[in-house]
PDB file of C-alpha atoms and ligand atoms in Angstrom:
ATOM      1  CA  MET A   1       0.000   0.000   0.000  1.00 47.00           C
ATOM      2  CA  LYS A   2       1.234   3.470  -0.873  1.00 50.00           C
ATOM      3  CA  ALA A   3       2.070   5.759   2.095  1.00 52.00           C
ATOM      4  CA  PRO A   4      -0.142   8.849   2.303  1.00 54.00           C
ATOM      5  CA  MET A   5       1.592  12.125   1.425  1.00 55.00           C
ATOM      6  CA  ASN A   6       2.212  14.340   4.446  1.00 59.00           C
ATOM      7  CA  ARG A   7       0.980  17.946   4.515  1.00 53.00           C
ATOM      8  CA  ARG A   8       4.400  19.571   3.898  1.00 53.00           C
ATOM      9  CA  LYS A   9       5.186  17.264   0.981  1.00 55.00           C
ATOM     10  CA  PHE A  10       1.725  17.918  -0.510  1.00 47.00           C
ATOM     11  CA  ILE A  11       2.208  21.716  -0.325  1.00 46.00           C
ATOM     12  CA  GLN A  12       5.721  21.516  -1.840  1.00 51.00           C
ATOM     13  CA  THR A  13       4.514  19.321  -4.695  1.00 48.00           C
ATOM     14  CA  SER A  14       1.458  21.488  -5.359  1.00 49.00           C
ATOM     15  CA  CYS A  15       3.460  24.728  -5.340  1.00 41.00           C
ATOM     16  CA  THR A  16       6.100  23.291  -7.679  1.00 43.00           C
ATOM     17  CA  ALA A  17       3.414  22.139 -10.114  1.00 46.00           C
ATOM     18  CA  CYS A  18       1.634  25.486  -9.867  1.00 42.00           C
ATOM     19  CA  LEU A  19       4.834  27.504 -10.491  1.00 40.00           C
ATOM     20  CA  SER A  20       5.772  25.260 -13.409  1.00 43.00           C
ATOM     21  CA  ALA A  21       2.335  25.770 -14.970  1.00 46.00           C
ATOM     22  CA  THR A  22       2.617  29.553 -14.492  1.00 41.00           C
ATOM     23  CA  ALA A  23       6.098  29.656 -16.062  1.00 42.00           C
ATOM     24  CA  LEU A  24       4.903  27.526 -18.974  1.00 43.00           C
ATOM     25  CA  ALA A  25       1.884  29.776 -19.520  1.00 44.00           C
ATOM     26  CA  GLY A  26       4.164  32.831 -19.584  1.00 41.00           C
ATOM     27  CA  PHE A  27       6.496  31.148 -22.040  1.00 42.00           C
ATOM     28  CA  ILE A  28       3.610  30.155 -24.321  1.00 42.00           C
ATOM     29  CA  ALA A  29       2.165  33.685 -24.122  1.00 41.00           C
ATOM     30  CA  SER A  30       5.502  35.256 -25.095  1.00 45.00           C
ATOM     31  CA  CYS A  31       5.894  32.819 -27.998  1.00 45.00           C
ATOM     32  CA  LYS A  32       2.388  33.630 -29.140  1.00 51.00           C
ATOM     33  CA  THR A  33       2.997  37.378 -29.162  1.00 76.00           C
ATOM     34  CA  THR A  34       6.402  37.320 -30.866  1.00 87.00           C
ATOM     35  CA  LYS A  35       6.211  36.957 -34.608  1.00 89.00           C
ATOM     36  CA  TYR A  36       9.011  35.228 -36.491  1.00 92.00           C
ATOM     37  CA  ILE A  37       9.392  35.490 -40.240  1.00 89.00           C
ATOM     38  CA  SER A  38      12.119  34.503 -42.684  1.00 87.00           C
ATOM     39  CA  GLY A  39      11.893  37.565 -44.935  1.00 89.00           C
ATOM     40  CA  LYS A  40      12.941  37.486 -48.581  1.00 90.00           C
ATOM     41  CA  LEU A  41      16.670  37.385 -49.131  1.00 91.00           C
ATOM     42  CA  GLY A  42      18.082  39.493 -51.983  1.00 89.00           C
ATOM     43  CA  ALA A  43      21.645  40.063 -53.156  1.00 88.00           C
ATOM     44  CA  ASP A  44      22.248  42.964 -50.757  1.00 91.00           C
ATOM     45  CA  GLY A  45      19.789  42.416 -47.973  1.00 93.00           C
ATOM     46  CA  LEU A  46      16.414  41.321 -46.740  1.00 93.00           C
ATOM     47  CA  TYR A  47      12.951  42.375 -47.825  1.00 95.00           C
ATOM     48  CA  VAL A  48      10.087  42.375 -45.330  1.00 95.00           C
ATOM     49  CA  ASN A  49       6.465  43.190 -46.098  1.00 93.00           C
ATOM     50  CA  LYS A  50       5.147  45.948 -43.813  1.00 91.00           C
ATOM     51  CA  ASP A  51       1.940  43.959 -43.280  1.00 90.00           C
ATOM     52  CA  GLU A  52       3.949  41.518 -41.157  1.00 91.00           C
ATOM     53  CA  PHE A  53       3.653  44.089 -38.349  1.00 91.00           C
ATOM     54  CA  LYS A  54      -0.137  44.168 -38.443  1.00 89.00           C
ATOM     55  CA  LEU A  55      -1.967  42.448 -35.636  1.00 86.00           C
ATOM     56  CA  ASP A  56      -4.742  40.133 -36.761  1.00 71.00           C
ATOM     57  CA  LYS A  57      -7.641  42.089 -35.332  1.00 60.00           C
ATOM     58  CA  LYS A  58     -10.339  42.837 -37.828  1.00 64.00           C
ATOM     59  CA  GLY A  59     -10.812  46.522 -38.539  1.00 57.00           C
ATOM     60  CA  ASP A  60      -8.053  47.579 -36.155  1.00 65.00           C
ATOM     61  CA  GLU A  61      -4.931  49.437 -37.191  1.00 75.00           C
ATOM     62  CA  ASN A  62      -2.789  47.903 -34.473  1.00 86.00           C
ATOM     63  CA  TYR A  63       0.786  46.940 -35.051  1.00 90.00           C
ATOM     64  CA  ARG A  64       3.408  44.830 -33.351  1.00 91.00           C
ATOM     65  CA  ARG A  65       6.280  46.803 -31.805  1.00 93.00           C
ATOM     66  CA  PHE A  66       8.725  44.394 -33.407  1.00 95.00           C
ATOM     67  CA  ILE A  67       9.081  41.230 -35.419  1.00 95.00           C
ATOM     68  CA  ILE A  68      12.044  38.885 -35.620  1.00 96.00           C
ATOM     69  CA  VAL A  69      13.555  37.924 -38.945  1.00 95.00           C
ATOM     70  CA  ARG A  70      15.127  34.503 -38.643  1.00 93.00           C
ATOM     71  CA  ASN A  71      16.595  33.382 -41.945  1.00 90.00           C
ATOM     72  CA  GLU A  72      18.792  30.303 -42.360  1.00 89.00           C
ATOM     73  CA  ALA A  73      21.256  32.378 -44.387  1.00 88.00           C
ATOM     74  CA  LEU A  74      21.908  34.544 -41.321  1.00 91.00           C
ATOM     75  CA  GLN A  75      23.998  33.469 -38.355  1.00 93.00           C
ATOM     76  CA  TYR A  76      21.778  35.460 -35.964  1.00 96.00           C
ATOM     77  CA  PRO A  77      18.239  36.788 -36.231  1.00 96.00           C
ATOM     78  CA  ILE A  78      17.451  40.461 -36.799  1.00 96.00           C
ATOM     79  CA  CYS A  79      14.948  42.253 -34.595  1.00 97.00           C
ATOM     80  CA  VAL A  80      13.019  44.858 -36.583  1.00 97.00           C
ATOM     81  CA  TYR A  81      11.294  47.598 -34.563  1.00 97.00           C
ATOM     82  CA  ARG A  82       8.451  49.627 -35.998  1.00 95.00           C
ATOM     83  CA  ILE A  83       8.806  53.190 -34.685  1.00 94.00           C
ATOM     84  CA  THR A  84       6.306  54.791 -37.082  1.00 92.00           C
ATOM     85  CA  ASP A  85       4.885  53.772 -40.438  1.00 90.00           C
ATOM     86  CA  SER A  86       7.931  55.273 -42.112  1.00 92.00           C
ATOM     87  CA  GLU A  87      10.614  54.564 -39.507  1.00 94.00           C
ATOM     88  CA  TYR A  88      11.987  51.139 -38.624  1.00 96.00           C
ATOM     89  CA  ARG A  89      15.126  49.887 -36.905  1.00 96.00           C
ATOM     90  CA  ALA A  90      16.945  46.624 -37.588  1.00 97.00           C
ATOM     91  CA  LEU A  91      19.156  45.201 -34.822  1.00 97.00           C
ATOM     92  CA  TRP A  92      21.495  42.216 -35.035  1.00 97.00           C
ATOM     93  CA  MET A  93      20.538  39.936 -32.145  1.00 97.00           C
ATOM     94  CA  GLN A  94      24.073  38.967 -31.160  1.00 97.00           C
ATOM     95  CA  CYS A  95      25.188  40.107 -27.715  1.00 98.00           C
ATOM     96  CA  THR A  96      28.339  42.222 -27.961  1.00 98.00           C
ATOM     97  CA  HIS A  97      29.709  40.671 -24.764  1.00 97.00           C
ATOM     98  CA  GLN A  98      30.296  37.042 -25.740  1.00 96.00           C
ATOM     99  CA  GLY A  99      27.980  36.486 -28.674  1.00 96.00           C
ATOM    100  CA  THR A 100      24.900  34.898 -27.110  1.00 97.00           C
ATOM    101  CA  GLU A 101      21.649  35.291 -29.056  1.00 97.00           C
ATOM    102  CA  LEU A 102      19.490  37.971 -27.447  1.00 97.00           C
ATOM    103  CA  LEU A 103      15.854  37.785 -26.404  1.00 96.00           C
ATOM    104  CA  ALA A 104      13.477  40.595 -27.350  1.00 95.00           C
ATOM    105  CA  SER A 105      10.617  41.830 -25.221  1.00 92.00           C
ATOM    106  CA  GLY A 106       8.839  45.144 -25.406  1.00 90.00           C
ATOM    107  CA  ASP A 107      11.310  47.883 -26.259  1.00 93.00           C
ATOM    108  CA  SER A 108      14.454  46.111 -25.144  1.00 95.00           C
ATOM    109  CA  LEU A 109      16.649  43.131 -25.818  1.00 97.00           C
ATOM    110  CA  GLN A 110      18.120  41.022 -23.040  1.00 97.00           C
ATOM    111  CA  CYS A 111      20.996  38.592 -22.969  1.00 98.00           C
ATOM    112  CA  PRO A 112      20.168  35.326 -21.188  1.00 97.00           C
ATOM    113  CA  ALA A 113      23.867  34.564 -20.561  1.00 96.00           C
ATOM    114  CA  HIS A 114      25.027  37.374 -18.241  1.00 97.00           C
ATOM    115  CA  GLY A 115      22.195  39.890 -18.237  1.00 95.00           C
ATOM    116  CA  SER A 116      23.258  42.663 -20.629  1.00 97.00           C
ATOM    117  CA  GLU A 117      20.399  44.775 -21.936  1.00 97.00           C
ATOM    118  CA  PHE A 118      20.009  46.942 -25.018  1.00 98.00           C
ATOM    119  CA  SER A 119      17.431  49.520 -26.069  1.00 97.00           C
ATOM    120  CA  ASN A 120      15.397  49.304 -29.283  1.00 96.00           C
ATOM    121  CA  GLU A 121      18.040  51.602 -30.791  1.00 96.00           C
ATOM    122  CA  GLY A 122      20.713  48.998 -30.026  1.00 96.00           C
ATOM    123  CA  LYS A 123      22.289  51.079 -27.237  1.00 97.00           C
ATOM    124  CA  ILE A 124      23.602  49.378 -24.098  1.00 97.00           C
ATOM    125  CA  THR A 125      21.427  50.027 -21.075  1.00 97.00           C
ATOM    126  CA  SER A 126      23.054  47.434 -18.817  1.00 95.00           C
ATOM    127  CA  GLY A 127      26.401  45.544 -18.949  1.00 90.00           C
ATOM    128  CA  PRO A 128      28.619  43.582 -18.850  1.00 96.00           C
ATOM    129  CA  ALA A 129      28.536  44.214 -22.634  1.00 96.00           C
ATOM    130  CA  ASP A 130      30.389  47.428 -23.453  1.00 96.00           C
ATOM    131  CA  ARG A 131      29.486  47.948 -27.096  1.00 97.00           C
ATOM    132  CA  ASP A 132      26.187  48.802 -28.784  1.00 97.00           C
ATOM    133  CA  LEU A 133      24.505  46.295 -31.081  1.00 97.00           C
ATOM    134  CA  ARG A 134      25.189  46.118 -34.773  1.00 96.00           C
ATOM    135  CA  THR A 135      22.418  47.870 -36.700  1.00 96.00           C
ATOM    136  CA  PHE A 136      21.422  47.928 -40.358  1.00 96.00           C
ATOM    137  CA  PRO A 137      19.951  50.751 -42.447  1.00 96.00           C
ATOM    138  CA  VAL A 138      16.282  50.236 -43.290  1.00 96.00           C
ATOM    139  CA  THR A 139      14.738  51.738 -46.406  1.00 95.00           C
ATOM    140  CA  VAL A 140      10.955  52.007 -46.466  1.00 94.00           C
ATOM    141  CA  THR A 141       8.922  51.868 -49.640  1.00 89.00           C
ATOM    142  CA  GLN A 142       5.140  51.814 -49.856  1.00 86.00           C
ATOM    143  CA  ASN A 143       4.657  48.206 -48.761  1.00 91.00           C
ATOM    144  CA  GLU A 144       8.097  46.887 -48.081  1.00 94.00           C
ATOM    145  CA  LEU A 145      11.153  47.329 -45.924  1.00 95.00           C
ATOM    146  CA  PHE A 146      14.631  46.748 -47.249  1.00 95.00           C
ATOM    147  CA  ILE A 147      17.210  45.866 -44.619  1.00 95.00           C
ATOM    148  CA  ASP A 148      20.612  46.609 -46.094  1.00 94.00           C
ATOM    149  CA  LEU A 149      23.026  43.925 -44.874  1.00 93.00           C
ATOM    150  CA  ARG A 150      26.050  45.466 -46.645  1.00 90.00           C
ATOM    151  CA  LYS A 151      26.441  48.224 -44.062  1.00 67.00           C
ATOM    152  CA  ALA A 152      26.660  48.136 -40.327  1.00 56.00           C
TER     153      ALA A 152
HETATM  154  S1  FES B 201      27.144  37.044 -23.643  1.00 61.39           S
HETATM  155 FE1  FES B 201      25.610  38.545 -23.365  1.00 61.39          FE
HETATM  156  S2  FES B 201      26.027  39.397 -21.430  1.00 61.39           S
HETATM  157 FE2  FES B 201      27.566  37.904 -21.701  1.00 61.39          FE
END
């Protein structure tokens, strides 16, 4: 016969399960809100349709703050921030400390390795990294962004 679980053990087990479920829900929510695309690779850079920033709410003109371009031709993804309809920023998601891939949330990027943080302009807001992120010029046409990978 199985021994009954004592009160302390029950509370520890329940809390662990509850915290795990909460962490999982948060992770799923963040995955759901972050949009990943591969973009269209050209000779000099990447093309991204501006509609990729639109949220899927009927009749609303709501936009994502950023999307992440993850293309197999690139060693790291590029986080593209929408500032206005005619202004975008493209940031290379490689931490300038030791090269770890960054995580994006809201208007900042964080490094999971040692905690460096960068603004949506690619500027360091918290070390140990001591250099800003690599950025790329973005040209905006009517429906498309061109991220120029030739310049940094
Ligand atoms: S590699 Fe990013 S803070 Fe160290």
